[in-house]
């Protein structure tokens, strides 16, 4: 679960990191002077979309952003600073240990940063003084102990799979987090109910990812769903979504998936790619049949595996002919 | 791993555990005991159930265990198996918090125990044994070893190369941190006399695929390798179903994996079906 910027900063501040003085605003802001107005949305790239603005007229900035549908803003004091750096913590997949990543140049997309260095700090010992010396040397900033300790704690105690401060600004009073991104491991949310209630977030992990195109995609298993999406793209189509119904999906789950994918107004045709292992093709077929009259969009179904024959028969009675190969189903979906 | 490998099933009385115990028994897997706390003394498909792994091992000998225990208690099951002296633990359970996985895998490694998973469909050695949940009709004894981060996609590719047959097929698990990463599985196939060619089914996220390419370049892997990578069109920082299929800090992108394999002259299939074609050209 990705936290909103204000939530991430609240958490960081509670762990001893300096953040700009700020205020959550829905529509009206009284203050005068130089401020930074930041739309509280979860999508990245806010700067490029004009959703972060340093301004002497915060109310106008708010009014303008409200027009694009934003309804919550973090209005912060403007912090003059000399320089911006990058720092984050995440679990290193190779060693299974927390890792601090830093760059002396922040404020830009981390992928385009040249001087990123990583420091693996094993859980067994935690952050030590010599780690800080090495980190401070690389980014050329003194006094990052609180920041490093807070980020480290977010990974080991708050189950953050990514805790990032970008940029970390250098001021005479020490480093300060101008922007923050924290993503909590969905699987660990059960032990962070206090956070959920503090931020008033009800979170349900979803197997649906919006991809922006017009070909709806439903498949079973993450790998197969990805492969389906890749094949659609490779054959010249634009995937509308990624929807993995998971292992052992029954008719209700399939019906629900189909209704969800079809409810996207951009979706024109839907590819369903099922390889029955734990999932039974007849259950899938029943789910499709139950949804098809409601959605009124053409579906291209590939069925293979357990109870395939029965599944095909159920679909055939509804006038849907199942394919044996995903490629053929996708090909016809793109041609029709 | 072969037909003589003795297996205990942890979480045997649950819906998944009991269902797959039956399928494994039907395939010929030597399941000697099951474990579910509080259910000791009962039987599941004729398999005796014990309260603890230690109880089970007092009555039976076993080398391997498969874990179907729900996520919040799965780490308990893994620690218990390790402490009781099991040498191979296959963790089918999905949704274990990543920090918990990291800790339990480290604990097992330090004690010389191999973990496969979490979030793994298991391992199959066709005509010998199945420690997992793979649909057996997709597999046939043969020459190709498959190492995969996926489930259904593995079965798809396995069927596509069925005429060549499979030596061993291992699903390493879809989590970001797993006990036996894809690159370790690939090395095991290099050293396995039954395997003539290796199929790698990778996906975005992590750097295991890149490491395999390095092994091929350095000659550490000499057998023919064919790869498929899922997620070419995935947006960054979005999780594609698997907890492990996510790109943070630009690490493990499709392009990075593609370029690594290209440098190592490892053919990468554009579709799962093309794996079979590429294999035939190499063999």
Coordinates of C-alpha atoms in Angstrom, one line a residue:
Chain A
X1 CA 0.0 0.0 0.0
X2 CA 1.5 3.3 -1.1
X3 CA 1.1 6.1 1.5
X4 CA 0.2 9.6 0.5
X5 CA 3.0 12.1 0.8
X6 CA 1.5 13.7 3.9
X7 CA 1.2 10.2 5.6
X8 CA 4.7 9.3 4.7
X9 CA 6.0 12.6 6.1
X10 CA 3.9 12.2 9.2
X11 CA 5.5 8.8 9.8
X12 CA 9.0 10.1 9.1
X13 CA 8.6 13.0 11.4
X14 CA 7.4 10.7 14.2
X15 CA 10.7 8.8 13.7
X16 CA 12.8 11.9 14.0
X17 CA 13.2 13.2 10.4
X18 CA 12.9 16.9 9.8
X19 CA 10.1 17.8 7.3
X20 CA 8.8 21.2 6.2
X21 CA 6.0 22.7 8.3
X22 CA 2.9 22.0 6.5
X23 CA -0.9 21.9 6.6
X24 CA -3.5 19.7 5.0
X25 CA -6.0 21.7 3.0
X26 CA -9.1 20.7 1.2
X27 CA -10.0 24.0 -0.6
X28 CA -9.3 27.2 1.4
X29 CA -5.9 28.3 2.5
X30 CA -5.4 31.6 4.4
X31 CA -1.6 32.0 4.5
X32 CA 0.3 34.7 2.6
X33 CA 3.9 34.4 1.4
X34 CA 5.9 31.8 -0.4
X35 CA 4.5 28.2 -0.1
X36 CA 4.7 24.9 -1.9
X37 CA 1.3 23.5 -2.8
X38 CA 1.4 19.7 -3.4
X39 CA -1.6 17.7 -4.6
X40 CA -2.1 14.6 -2.5
X41 CA -2.5 11.9 -5.1
X42 CA -0.9 8.5 -5.3
X43 CA 0.3 8.6 -8.9
X44 CA 3.9 9.5 -9.5
X45 CA 5.2 12.3 -11.8
X46 CA 3.2 15.0 -10.0
X47 CA 5.8 17.7 -10.9
X48 CA 5.5 17.0 -14.6
X49 CA 1.7 17.2 -14.3
X50 CA 1.7 20.6 -12.6
X51 CA 0.5 19.1 -9.3
X52 CA 3.4 20.5 -7.3
X53 CA 3.9 24.2 -7.3
X54 CA 6.1 26.7 -5.4
X55 CA 4.1 29.9 -5.4
X56 CA 3.3 33.2 -3.6
X57 CA -0.4 32.7 -4.3
X58 CA -1.2 29.3 -2.8
X59 CA -5.0 29.8 -3.1
X60 CA -4.9 30.2 -6.9
X61 CA -2.7 27.1 -7.2
X62 CA -5.2 25.1 -5.1
X63 CA -8.1 26.4 -7.1
X64 CA -6.4 25.5 -10.4
X65 CA -5.4 22.0 -9.3
X66 CA -8.9 21.4 -7.9
X67 CA -10.1 21.7 -11.5
X68 CA -8.2 18.5 -12.4
X69 CA -10.1 16.6 -9.7
X70 CA -7.6 16.9 -6.8
X71 CA -9.3 17.4 -3.5
X72 CA -6.5 17.2 -0.9
X73 CA -3.4 19.4 -0.7
X74 CA -0.3 19.6 1.5
X75 CA 0.6 23.2 1.7
X76 CA 4.2 23.6 3.1
X77 CA 6.5 26.4 4.0
X78 CA 9.0 27.1 1.2
X79 CA 12.4 25.8 2.4
X80 CA 15.4 27.6 0.8
X81 CA 18.3 25.1 0.3
X82 CA 21.7 24.7 -1.2
X83 CA 21.5 21.3 -2.7
X84 CA 19.3 18.2 -3.1
X85 CA 20.3 14.6 -2.5
X86 CA 18.6 11.2 -2.7
X87 CA 18.2 8.6 0.0
X88 CA 16.0 5.5 0.3
X89 CA 15.8 2.1 2.1
X90 CA 14.5 -1.2 0.8
X91 CA 15.1 -4.9 1.2
X92 CA 17.9 -6.0 -1.0
X93 CA 16.5 -9.0 -3.0
X94 CA 20.0 -10.6 -3.3
X95 CA 21.0 -10.7 0.3
X96 CA 17.6 -10.4 1.9
X97 CA 18.9 -7.6 4.1
X98 CA 17.9 -3.9 4.3
X99 CA 19.8 -1.7 2.0
X100 CA 20.3 2.1 2.0
X101 CA 20.5 3.7 -1.5
X102 CA 22.0 7.2 -1.8
X103 CA 23.0 9.7 -4.4
X104 CA 24.5 13.1 -3.9
X105 CA 22.2 14.4 -6.6
X106 CA 18.5 14.3 -5.9
X107 CA 15.3 15.7 -7.1
X108 CA 15.2 13.7 -10.3
X109 CA 14.0 10.3 -11.2
X110 CA 16.2 7.8 -9.4
X111 CA 16.6 5.7 -12.6
X112 CA 18.3 8.6 -14.3
X113 CA 20.7 9.2 -11.4
X114 CA 24.3 8.5 -12.2
X115 CA 25.8 8.3 -8.7
X116 CA 23.6 5.9 -6.8
X117 CA 25.4 3.8 -4.3
X118 CA 23.9 1.1 -2.1
X119 CA 24.9 0.0 1.4
X120 CA 23.6 -3.3 2.7
X121 CA 23.1 -3.2 6.5
X122 CA 22.3 -6.6 7.9
X123 CA 19.3 -6.9 10.3
X124 CA 21.4 -8.8 12.8
X125 CA 23.4 -5.7 13.7
X126 CA 21.4 -2.8 12.5
X127 CA 22.7 0.7 11.6
X128 CA 26.2 1.5 13.1
X129 CA 28.4 4.6 13.1
X130 CA 30.6 3.4 10.4
X131 CA 27.7 2.9 8.0
X132 CA 26.8 6.6 8.6
X133 CA 30.4 7.7 7.8
X134 CA 30.4 5.8 4.5
X135 CA 26.9 7.2 3.6
X136 CA 27.8 10.8 4.6
X137 CA 31.0 10.6 2.6
X138 CA 29.2 9.5 -0.5
X139 CA 26.5 12.2 -0.4
X140 CA 28.6 14.9 1.1
X141 CA 26.1 15.7 3.8
X142 CA 26.7 15.6 7.6
X143 CA 24.1 14.6 10.1
X144 CA 22.1 12.0 8.2
X145 CA 21.9 9.6 11.2
X146 CA 18.3 10.4 12.0
X147 CA 17.3 10.0 8.4
X148 CA 19.1 6.7 7.9
X149 CA 17.8 5.3 11.2
X150 CA 14.2 6.3 10.4
X151 CA 14.3 4.8 6.9
X152 CA 15.9 1.6 8.2
X153 CA 13.2 1.3 10.8
X154 CA 10.5 1.8 8.2
X155 CA 11.8 -1.3 6.5
X156 CA 12.4 -3.5 9.5
X157 CA 9.6 -2.5 11.8
X158 CA 7.0 -0.9 9.5
X159 CA 7.3 -3.4 6.7
X160 CA 8.0 -0.7 4.1
X161 CA 9.1 -2.3 0.8
X162 CA 10.3 1.1 -0.2
X163 CA 10.9 4.2 1.9
X164 CA 12.3 7.0 -0.1
X165 CA 13.2 10.7 0.5
X166 CA 13.7 12.5 -2.8
X167 CA 14.8 15.2 -2.6
X168 CA 16.5 15.4 0.8
X169 CA 17.4 19.1 0.9
X170 CA 20.6 20.4 2.5
X171 CA 20.0 23.4 4.7
X172 CA 22.2 25.2 7.4
X173 CA 20.0 23.5 10.0
X174 CA 20.6 20.1 8.6
X175 CA 18.9 17.8 6.1
X176 CA 15.2 18.0 5.6
X177 CA 12.8 15.7 3.6
X178 CA 11.1 17.7 0.9
X179 CA 9.3 14.8 -0.6
X180 CA 8.7 11.2 0.7
X181 CA 7.4 8.0 -0.7
X182 CA 6.6 5.0 1.5
X183 CA 5.1 1.7 0.2
X184 CA 4.1 -0.8 2.9
X185 CA 4.1 -4.5 2.1
X186 CA 0.5 -5.4 1.5
X187 CA 1.1 -8.8 3.1
X188 CA 2.1 -7.2 6.4
X189 CA -0.8 -4.8 6.7
X190 CA -2.5 -7.1 9.2
X191 CA 0.1 -6.0 11.8
X192 CA -0.2 -2.3 11.0
X193 CA -3.9 -1.7 11.8
X194 CA -2.9 1.2 13.9
X195 CA -1.4 3.0 10.9
X196 CA -4.5 2.2 8.8
X197 CA -6.8 3.6 11.4
X198 CA -4.5 6.6 12.1
X199 CA -4.6 7.6 8.4
X200 CA -8.2 6.4 8.0
X201 CA -7.3 4.1 5.2
X202 CA -9.3 1.0 4.3
X203 CA -7.0 -0.9 2.1
X204 CA -7.8 -4.0 0.0
X205 CA -5.0 -5.3 -2.2
X206 CA -6.2 -5.6 -5.8
X207 CA -5.2 -7.9 -8.6
X208 CA -6.3 -5.2 -11.1
X209 CA -3.7 -2.9 -12.7
X210 CA -4.9 -0.3 -15.2
X211 CA -2.7 -0.1 -18.3
X212 CA -4.6 2.5 -20.4
X213 CA -5.4 0.6 -23.6
X214 CA -8.5 -0.9 -25.0
X215 CA -8.0 -4.7 -24.9
X216 CA -9.2 -6.1 -21.6
X217 CA -7.1 -8.9 -20.2
X218 CA -8.1 -11.6 -17.7
X219 CA -5.9 -14.6 -17.0
X220 CA -4.9 -16.9 -14.1
X221 CA -1.5 -16.7 -12.5
X222 CA 0.7 -13.6 -12.5
X223 CA 3.2 -14.9 -15.0
X224 CA 0.6 -16.0 -17.5
X225 CA -1.3 -12.8 -17.2
X226 CA 1.9 -10.8 -17.8
X227 CA 2.7 -13.1 -20.8
X228 CA -0.9 -12.4 -22.2
X229 CA -0.5 -8.7 -21.8
X230 CA 2.9 -8.8 -23.5
X231 CA 1.6 -10.9 -26.4
X232 CA -1.3 -8.4 -26.9
X233 CA 1.2 -5.6 -27.1
X234 CA 3.6 -7.5 -29.3
X235 CA 0.9 -8.2 -31.8
X236 CA 0.0 -4.6 -32.1
X237 CA -2.7 -4.1 -29.4
X238 CA -2.9 -2.0 -26.3
X239 CA -3.7 -3.8 -23.1
X240 CA -6.3 -2.1 -21.0
X241 CA -5.5 -3.9 -17.8
X242 CA -3.7 -6.7 -15.9
X243 CA -6.2 -8.9 -14.1
X244 CA -5.0 -12.1 -12.5
X245 CA -7.9 -14.1 -11.1
X246 CA -5.4 -16.3 -9.3
X247 CA -5.2 -20.1 -8.7
X248 CA -8.4 -22.0 -8.3
X249 CA -10.8 -19.2 -9.3
X250 CA -14.4 -20.3 -9.2
X251 CA -17.3 -19.0 -11.3
X252 CA -18.1 -16.1 -9.0
X253 CA -14.5 -14.9 -9.1
X254 CA -14.4 -15.1 -12.9
X255 CA -17.8 -13.3 -13.3
X256 CA -16.7 -10.6 -10.9
X257 CA -13.4 -10.2 -12.9
X258 CA -15.2 -10.0 -16.2
X259 CA -17.7 -7.4 -14.9
X260 CA -14.8 -5.3 -13.5
X261 CA -12.7 -5.4 -16.6
X262 CA -15.7 -4.7 -18.9
X263 CA -16.8 -1.7 -16.7
X264 CA -13.8 0.2 -18.0
X265 CA -15.4 2.3 -20.8
X266 CA -12.2 2.2 -22.9
X267 CA -12.4 -1.6 -23.1
X268 CA -13.7 -2.7 -26.5
X269 CA -12.8 -6.4 -26.5
X270 CA -11.7 -8.8 -23.8
X271 CA -9.1 -11.6 -24.0
X272 CA -9.5 -14.4 -21.4
X273 CA -6.5 -16.7 -21.1
X274 CA -7.0 -19.6 -18.8
X275 CA -4.6 -22.5 -18.3
X276 CA -6.4 -24.9 -16.0
X277 CA -4.3 -26.5 -13.3
X278 CA -5.9 -25.9 -10.0
X279 CA -8.4 -23.8 -11.9
X280 CA -11.1 -25.8 -13.6
X281 CA -12.1 -24.7 -17.1
X282 CA -15.8 -25.6 -16.5
X283 CA -16.0 -23.2 -13.6
X284 CA -14.4 -20.5 -15.6
X285 CA -16.8 -21.1 -18.5
X286 CA -19.8 -20.9 -16.1
X287 CA -18.5 -17.5 -14.8
X288 CA -18.1 -16.2 -18.3
X289 CA -21.6 -17.3 -19.3
X290 CA -23.1 -15.6 -16.3
X291 CA -21.4 -12.3 -17.0
X292 CA -21.6 -12.2 -20.8
X293 CA -25.2 -10.9 -21.2
X294 CA -24.5 -8.1 -18.8
X295 CA -21.2 -6.8 -20.3
X296 CA -22.3 -6.8 -23.9
X297 CA -18.6 -6.7 -25.1
X298 CA -17.0 -9.4 -27.3
X299 CA -14.8 -11.9 -25.4
X300 CA -12.1 -14.1 -26.8
X301 CA -11.5 -17.1 -24.6
X302 CA -8.6 -19.5 -24.5
X303 CA -9.3 -22.6 -22.4
X304 CA -6.8 -25.3 -21.8
X305 CA -6.3 -27.9 -19.1
X306 CA -8.5 -29.5 -16.4
X307 CA -12.1 -30.0 -17.5
X308 CA -11.4 -28.3 -20.8
X309 CA -14.0 -30.2 -22.8
X310 CA -16.8 -29.4 -20.4
X311 CA -15.8 -25.8 -20.4
X312 CA -15.8 -25.6 -24.2
X313 CA -19.3 -27.2 -24.3
X314 CA -20.7 -24.6 -21.8
X315 CA -19.3 -21.8 -23.8
X316 CA -20.4 -23.3 -27.1
X317 CA -24.0 -23.3 -25.9
X318 CA -23.7 -19.6 -25.5
X319 CA -22.2 -19.2 -29.0
X320 CA -18.7 -18.7 -27.8
X321 CA -16.0 -20.8 -29.4
X322 CA -13.0 -21.3 -27.1
X323 CA -9.5 -21.2 -28.5
X324 CA -6.7 -23.7 -27.7
X325 CA -3.8 -21.3 -28.0
X326 CA -3.7 -17.8 -26.5
X327 CA -2.0 -16.4 -29.6
X328 CA -5.0 -17.3 -31.7
X329 CA -7.5 -15.8 -29.3
X330 CA -5.4 -12.6 -29.1
X331 CA -5.0 -12.5 -32.9
X332 CA -8.8 -12.7 -33.5
X333 CA -9.4 -10.1 -30.8
X334 CA -7.1 -7.6 -32.5
X335 CA -8.5 -8.3 -36.0
X336 CA -12.2 -8.1 -35.1
Chain B
X1 CA 15.0 -35.9 -5.4
X2 CA 13.4 -39.1 -6.5
X3 CA 10.6 -41.6 -5.8
X4 CA 12.3 -42.5 -2.6
X5 CA 12.3 -39.0 -1.1
X6 CA 10.2 -39.1 2.0
X7 CA 7.9 -36.1 2.5
X8 CA 5.8 -34.6 5.3
X9 CA 3.0 -32.2 4.6
X10 CA 2.6 -29.3 7.0
X11 CA -0.9 -27.9 7.1
X12 CA -2.2 -31.3 5.8
X13 CA -5.7 -30.9 7.2
X14 CA -6.4 -27.6 5.5
X15 CA -8.4 -27.5 2.2
X16 CA -5.3 -26.9 0.0
X17 CA -3.1 -29.2 2.0
X18 CA -5.5 -32.1 1.9
X19 CA -6.4 -31.7 -1.7
X20 CA -2.8 -31.6 -2.9
X21 CA -1.8 -34.5 -0.6
X22 CA -4.2 -36.6 -2.5
X23 CA -2.8 -35.5 -5.9
X24 CA 0.8 -36.0 -4.7
X25 CA -0.1 -39.5 -3.4
X26 CA -1.7 -40.4 -6.7
X27 CA 1.5 -39.4 -8.5
X28 CA 3.5 -41.7 -6.3
X29 CA 5.1 -39.2 -3.9
X30 CA 6.2 -40.9 -0.7
X31 CA 4.2 -38.9 1.9
X32 CA 5.0 -40.4 5.2
X33 CA 3.2 -38.0 7.6
X34 CA 1.3 -34.8 8.0
X35 CA 1.4 -32.1 10.6
X36 CA -1.3 -29.8 11.9
X37 CA -1.2 -28.5 15.5
X38 CA -4.2 -29.9 17.4
X39 CA -5.0 -32.5 14.8
X40 CA -2.5 -35.2 15.9
X41 CA -3.8 -38.7 15.9
X42 CA -6.1 -38.2 12.9
X43 CA -5.5 -39.3 9.2
X44 CA -5.8 -37.5 5.9
X45 CA -6.0 -39.8 2.8
X46 CA -4.5 -42.5 5.0
X47 CA -1.6 -40.3 6.0
X48 CA -1.1 -40.1 9.8
X49 CA -1.2 -36.6 11.2
X50 CA 0.9 -35.3 14.1
X51 CA 0.8 -32.1 16.2
X52 CA 4.5 -31.2 15.6
X53 CA 7.2 -32.0 13.1
X54 CA 9.2 -33.5 15.9
X55 CA 6.4 -35.9 16.8
X56 CA 6.1 -37.0 13.1
X57 CA 9.9 -37.6 12.8
X58 CA 9.8 -39.7 16.0
X59 CA 7.7 -42.2 14.1
X60 CA 8.9 -41.7 10.5
X61 CA 12.0 -40.6 8.6
X62 CA 11.7 -37.8 6.1
X63 CA 14.0 -35.6 4.1
X64 CA 11.6 -33.1 2.7
X65 CA 8.6 -31.1 3.8
X66 CA 5.9 -29.1 1.9
X67 CA 4.2 -26.2 3.6
X68 CA 0.5 -25.3 3.0
X69 CA 0.1 -23.3 6.3
X70 CA -1.6 -19.9 5.9
X71 CA 0.7 -16.9 5.6
X72 CA 0.6 -15.6 9.1
X73 CA 1.7 -18.9 10.6
X74 CA 3.7 -20.2 7.7
X75 CA 7.1 -18.9 9.1
X76 CA 6.4 -20.9 12.3
X77 CA 6.0 -24.0 10.1
X78 CA 9.3 -23.4 8.3
X79 CA 11.3 -22.7 11.5
X80 CA 9.8 -25.9 13.0
X81 CA 10.8 -28.0 10.0
X82 CA 14.4 -26.5 10.1
X83 CA 14.7 -27.2 13.8
X84 CA 13.5 -30.7 13.4
X85 CA 16.2 -31.5 10.9
X86 CA 14.3 -31.5 7.5
X87 CA 16.7 -30.8 4.7
X88 CA 14.4 -29.4 2.0
X89 CA 11.3 -27.2 2.7
X90 CA 9.0 -26.3 -0.2
X91 CA 6.8 -23.3 0.8
X92 CA 3.6 -23.1 -1.3
X93 CA 2.1 -20.4 0.9
X94 CA 1.7 -17.0 -0.7
X95 CA 1.4 -13.6 1.0
X96 CA 4.1 -14.1 3.7
X97 CA 5.4 -10.6 4.7
X98 CA 8.7 -10.1 2.9
X99 CA 10.7 -9.2 6.1
X100 CA 9.5 -12.5 7.7
X101 CA 10.5 -14.4 4.6
X102 CA 14.0 -12.8 4.6
X103 CA 14.5 -13.8 8.2
X104 CA 13.3 -17.3 8.0
X105 CA 15.3 -18.0 4.8
X106 CA 18.5 -16.7 6.5
X107 CA 17.8 -18.9 9.5
X108 CA 17.4 -22.0 7.2
X109 CA 20.5 -21.2 5.2
X110 CA 22.6 -20.9 8.3
X111 CA 21.6 -24.4 9.2
X112 CA 22.1 -25.9 5.8
X113 CA 18.5 -26.3 4.9
X114 CA 17.3 -25.6 1.4
X115 CA 14.1 -23.6 1.1
X116 CA 12.1 -23.5 -2.2
X117 CA 9.6 -20.6 -2.2
X118 CA 7.6 -19.0 -0.6
X119 CA 4.8 -18.7 -3.2
X120 CA 6.2 -21.7 -5.1
X121 CA 4.2 -24.3 -7.1
X122 CA 6.9 -26.8 -6.0
X123 CA 9.1 -29.3 -7.8
X124 CA 8.3 -32.2 -10.1
X125 CA 10.6 -34.9 -11.3
X126 CA 8.4 -36.6 -13.9
X127 CA 7.7 -40.3 -13.2
X128 CA 9.5 -40.0 -9.9
X129 CA 8.0 -37.5 -7.5
X130 CA 5.9 -34.4 -7.1
X131 CA 6.5 -32.1 -4.1
X132 CA 4.1 -29.3 -5.2
X133 CA 0.8 -28.4 -6.8
X134 CA 1.7 -28.7 -10.4
X135 CA -0.9 -30.3 -12.7
X136 CA 0.9 -33.5 -13.6
X137 CA -0.6 -33.9 -17.1
X138 CA 1.6 -31.1 -18.3
X139 CA 4.8 -33.1 -17.6
X140 CA 6.7 -36.0 -19.2
X141 CA 10.1 -37.5 -18.3
X142 CA 12.8 -36.1 -20.6
X143 CA 15.8 -33.9 -21.1
X144 CA 14.8 -30.3 -20.4
X145 CA 15.1 -28.7 -17.0
X146 CA 12.8 -25.7 -16.3
X147 CA 13.4 -23.1 -13.6
X148 CA 10.6 -20.6 -13.3
X149 CA 9.3 -17.7 -11.2
X150 CA 5.8 -18.5 -12.2
X151 CA 3.1 -21.1 -11.9
X152 CA 0.6 -21.4 -14.8
X153 CA 3.1 -19.9 -17.2
X154 CA 5.4 -22.8 -16.3
X155 CA 2.8 -25.3 -17.1
X156 CA 2.1 -23.5 -20.4
X157 CA 5.8 -23.7 -21.4
X158 CA 6.1 -27.2 -20.0
X159 CA 3.4 -28.4 -22.4
X160 CA 5.0 -26.5 -25.3
X161 CA 8.2 -28.5 -24.8
X162 CA 6.5 -31.7 -23.8
X163 CA 7.8 -33.7 -26.7
X164 CA 11.4 -33.2 -25.4
X165 CA 10.2 -34.0 -21.9
X166 CA 11.4 -32.7 -18.6
X167 CA 14.2 -33.8 -16.3
X168 CA 13.1 -31.6 -13.3
X169 CA 10.8 -28.6 -13.2
X170 CA 11.1 -26.2 -10.3
X171 CA 9.0 -23.1 -9.5
X172 CA 11.2 -21.0 -7.3
X173 CA 8.3 -18.8 -6.2
X174 CA 6.9 -15.4 -7.2
X175 CA 8.1 -13.5 -4.1
X176 CA 10.9 -10.9 -4.1
X177 CA 13.0 -12.9 -1.7
X178 CA 13.0 -16.7 -2.1
X179 CA 15.1 -19.5 -0.6
X180 CA 16.3 -20.8 -4.0
X181 CA 16.5 -17.9 -6.5
X182 CA 16.3 -18.6 -10.2
X183 CA 20.1 -18.4 -10.7
X184 CA 20.7 -21.0 -8.0
X185 CA 18.2 -23.3 -9.7
X186 CA 19.9 -22.8 -13.0
X187 CA 23.2 -23.8 -11.5
X188 CA 21.6 -26.9 -10.1
X189 CA 20.5 -27.9 -13.6
X190 CA 24.0 -27.3 -14.9
X191 CA 25.2 -29.9 -12.5
X192 CA 22.3 -32.3 -13.0
X193 CA 23.3 -35.2 -15.3
X194 CA 19.6 -35.8 -16.4
X195 CA 19.3 -32.3 -17.8
X196 CA 20.5 -31.5 -21.3
X197 CA 19.1 -28.1 -21.8
X198 CA 17.8 -25.4 -19.4
X199 CA 14.7 -23.3 -19.8
X200 CA 14.5 -20.1 -17.7
X201 CA 11.1 -18.5 -17.2
X202 CA 11.8 -15.2 -15.6
X203 CA 9.9 -12.0 -15.1
X204 CA 10.6 -8.3 -14.3
X205 CA 12.1 -7.4 -10.9
X206 CA 15.2 -8.6 -9.2
X207 CA 18.5 -9.5 -10.9
X208 CA 18.5 -13.3 -11.0
X209 CA 18.1 -13.5 -14.8
X210 CA 21.0 -11.1 -15.2
X211 CA 23.1 -13.3 -13.0
X212 CA 22.3 -16.4 -15.1
X213 CA 23.4 -14.5 -18.2
X214 CA 26.7 -13.8 -16.4
X215 CA 27.1 -17.5 -15.6
X216 CA 26.6 -18.3 -19.3
X217 CA 29.2 -15.6 -20.3
X218 CA 31.7 -16.9 -17.8
X219 CA 31.3 -20.5 -18.7
X220 CA 29.9 -21.5 -15.3
X221 CA 26.8 -22.7 -17.3
X222 CA 27.7 -24.6 -20.4
X223 CA 24.4 -26.3 -21.2
X224 CA 22.1 -24.7 -23.8
X225 CA 19.8 -22.1 -22.2
X226 CA 16.6 -20.6 -23.6
X227 CA 14.8 -17.9 -21.7
X228 CA 11.4 -16.2 -21.6
X229 CA 10.8 -13.0 -19.6
X230 CA 7.3 -11.9 -18.6
X231 CA 6.4 -8.3 -18.1
X232 CA 7.9 -6.5 -21.1
X233 CA 5.0 -4.1 -21.1
X234 CA 4.6 -3.7 -17.3
X235 CA 4.6 -0.1 -15.9
X236 CA 7.4 0.5 -13.4
X237 CA 6.7 0.4 -9.6
X238 CA 3.4 -1.4 -10.3
X239 CA 3.2 -4.9 -8.9
X240 CA 2.2 -7.3 -11.5
X241 CA 0.4 -10.0 -9.4
X242 CA 3.5 -11.6 -8.0
X243 CA 5.0 -9.7 -5.1
X244 CA 8.4 -10.1 -6.8
X245 CA 7.3 -8.7 -10.2
X246 CA 7.9 -5.1 -9.4
X247 CA 10.7 -2.8 -10.5
X248 CA 12.1 -0.4 -7.9
X249 CA 15.0 2.0 -8.5
X250 CA 15.2 0.7 -12.1
X251 CA 16.5 -2.7 -11.0
X252 CA 15.5 -5.7 -13.0
X253 CA 13.7 -4.1 -15.9
X254 CA 12.7 -6.2 -18.9
X255 CA 15.3 -4.3 -21.0
X256 CA 18.1 -5.1 -18.5
X257 CA 17.3 -8.8 -18.6
X258 CA 16.9 -8.8 -22.3
X259 CA 20.3 -7.0 -22.8
X260 CA 22.0 -9.4 -20.4
X261 CA 20.8 -12.5 -22.2
X262 CA 21.6 -11.0 -25.6
X263 CA 25.2 -10.3 -24.5
X264 CA 25.5 -13.9 -23.3
X265 CA 24.0 -15.2 -26.6
X266 CA 21.1 -16.7 -24.8
X267 CA 18.0 -16.8 -27.1
X268 CA 15.0 -15.1 -25.5
X269 CA 11.5 -16.3 -26.7
X270 CA 9.0 -13.6 -27.6
X271 CA 6.1 -15.7 -26.6
X272 CA 5.9 -18.8 -24.3
X273 CA 5.2 -20.9 -27.4
X274 CA 8.4 -19.9 -29.1
X275 CA 10.5 -21.5 -26.3
X276 CA 9.9 -24.9 -27.9
X277 CA 11.1 -23.6 -31.3
X278 CA 14.3 -22.1 -29.9
X279 CA 15.0 -25.2 -27.9
X280 CA 14.8 -27.4 -31.0
X281 CA 17.3 -25.2 -32.8
X282 CA 19.8 -25.7 -29.9
X283 CA 19.3 -29.5 -29.4

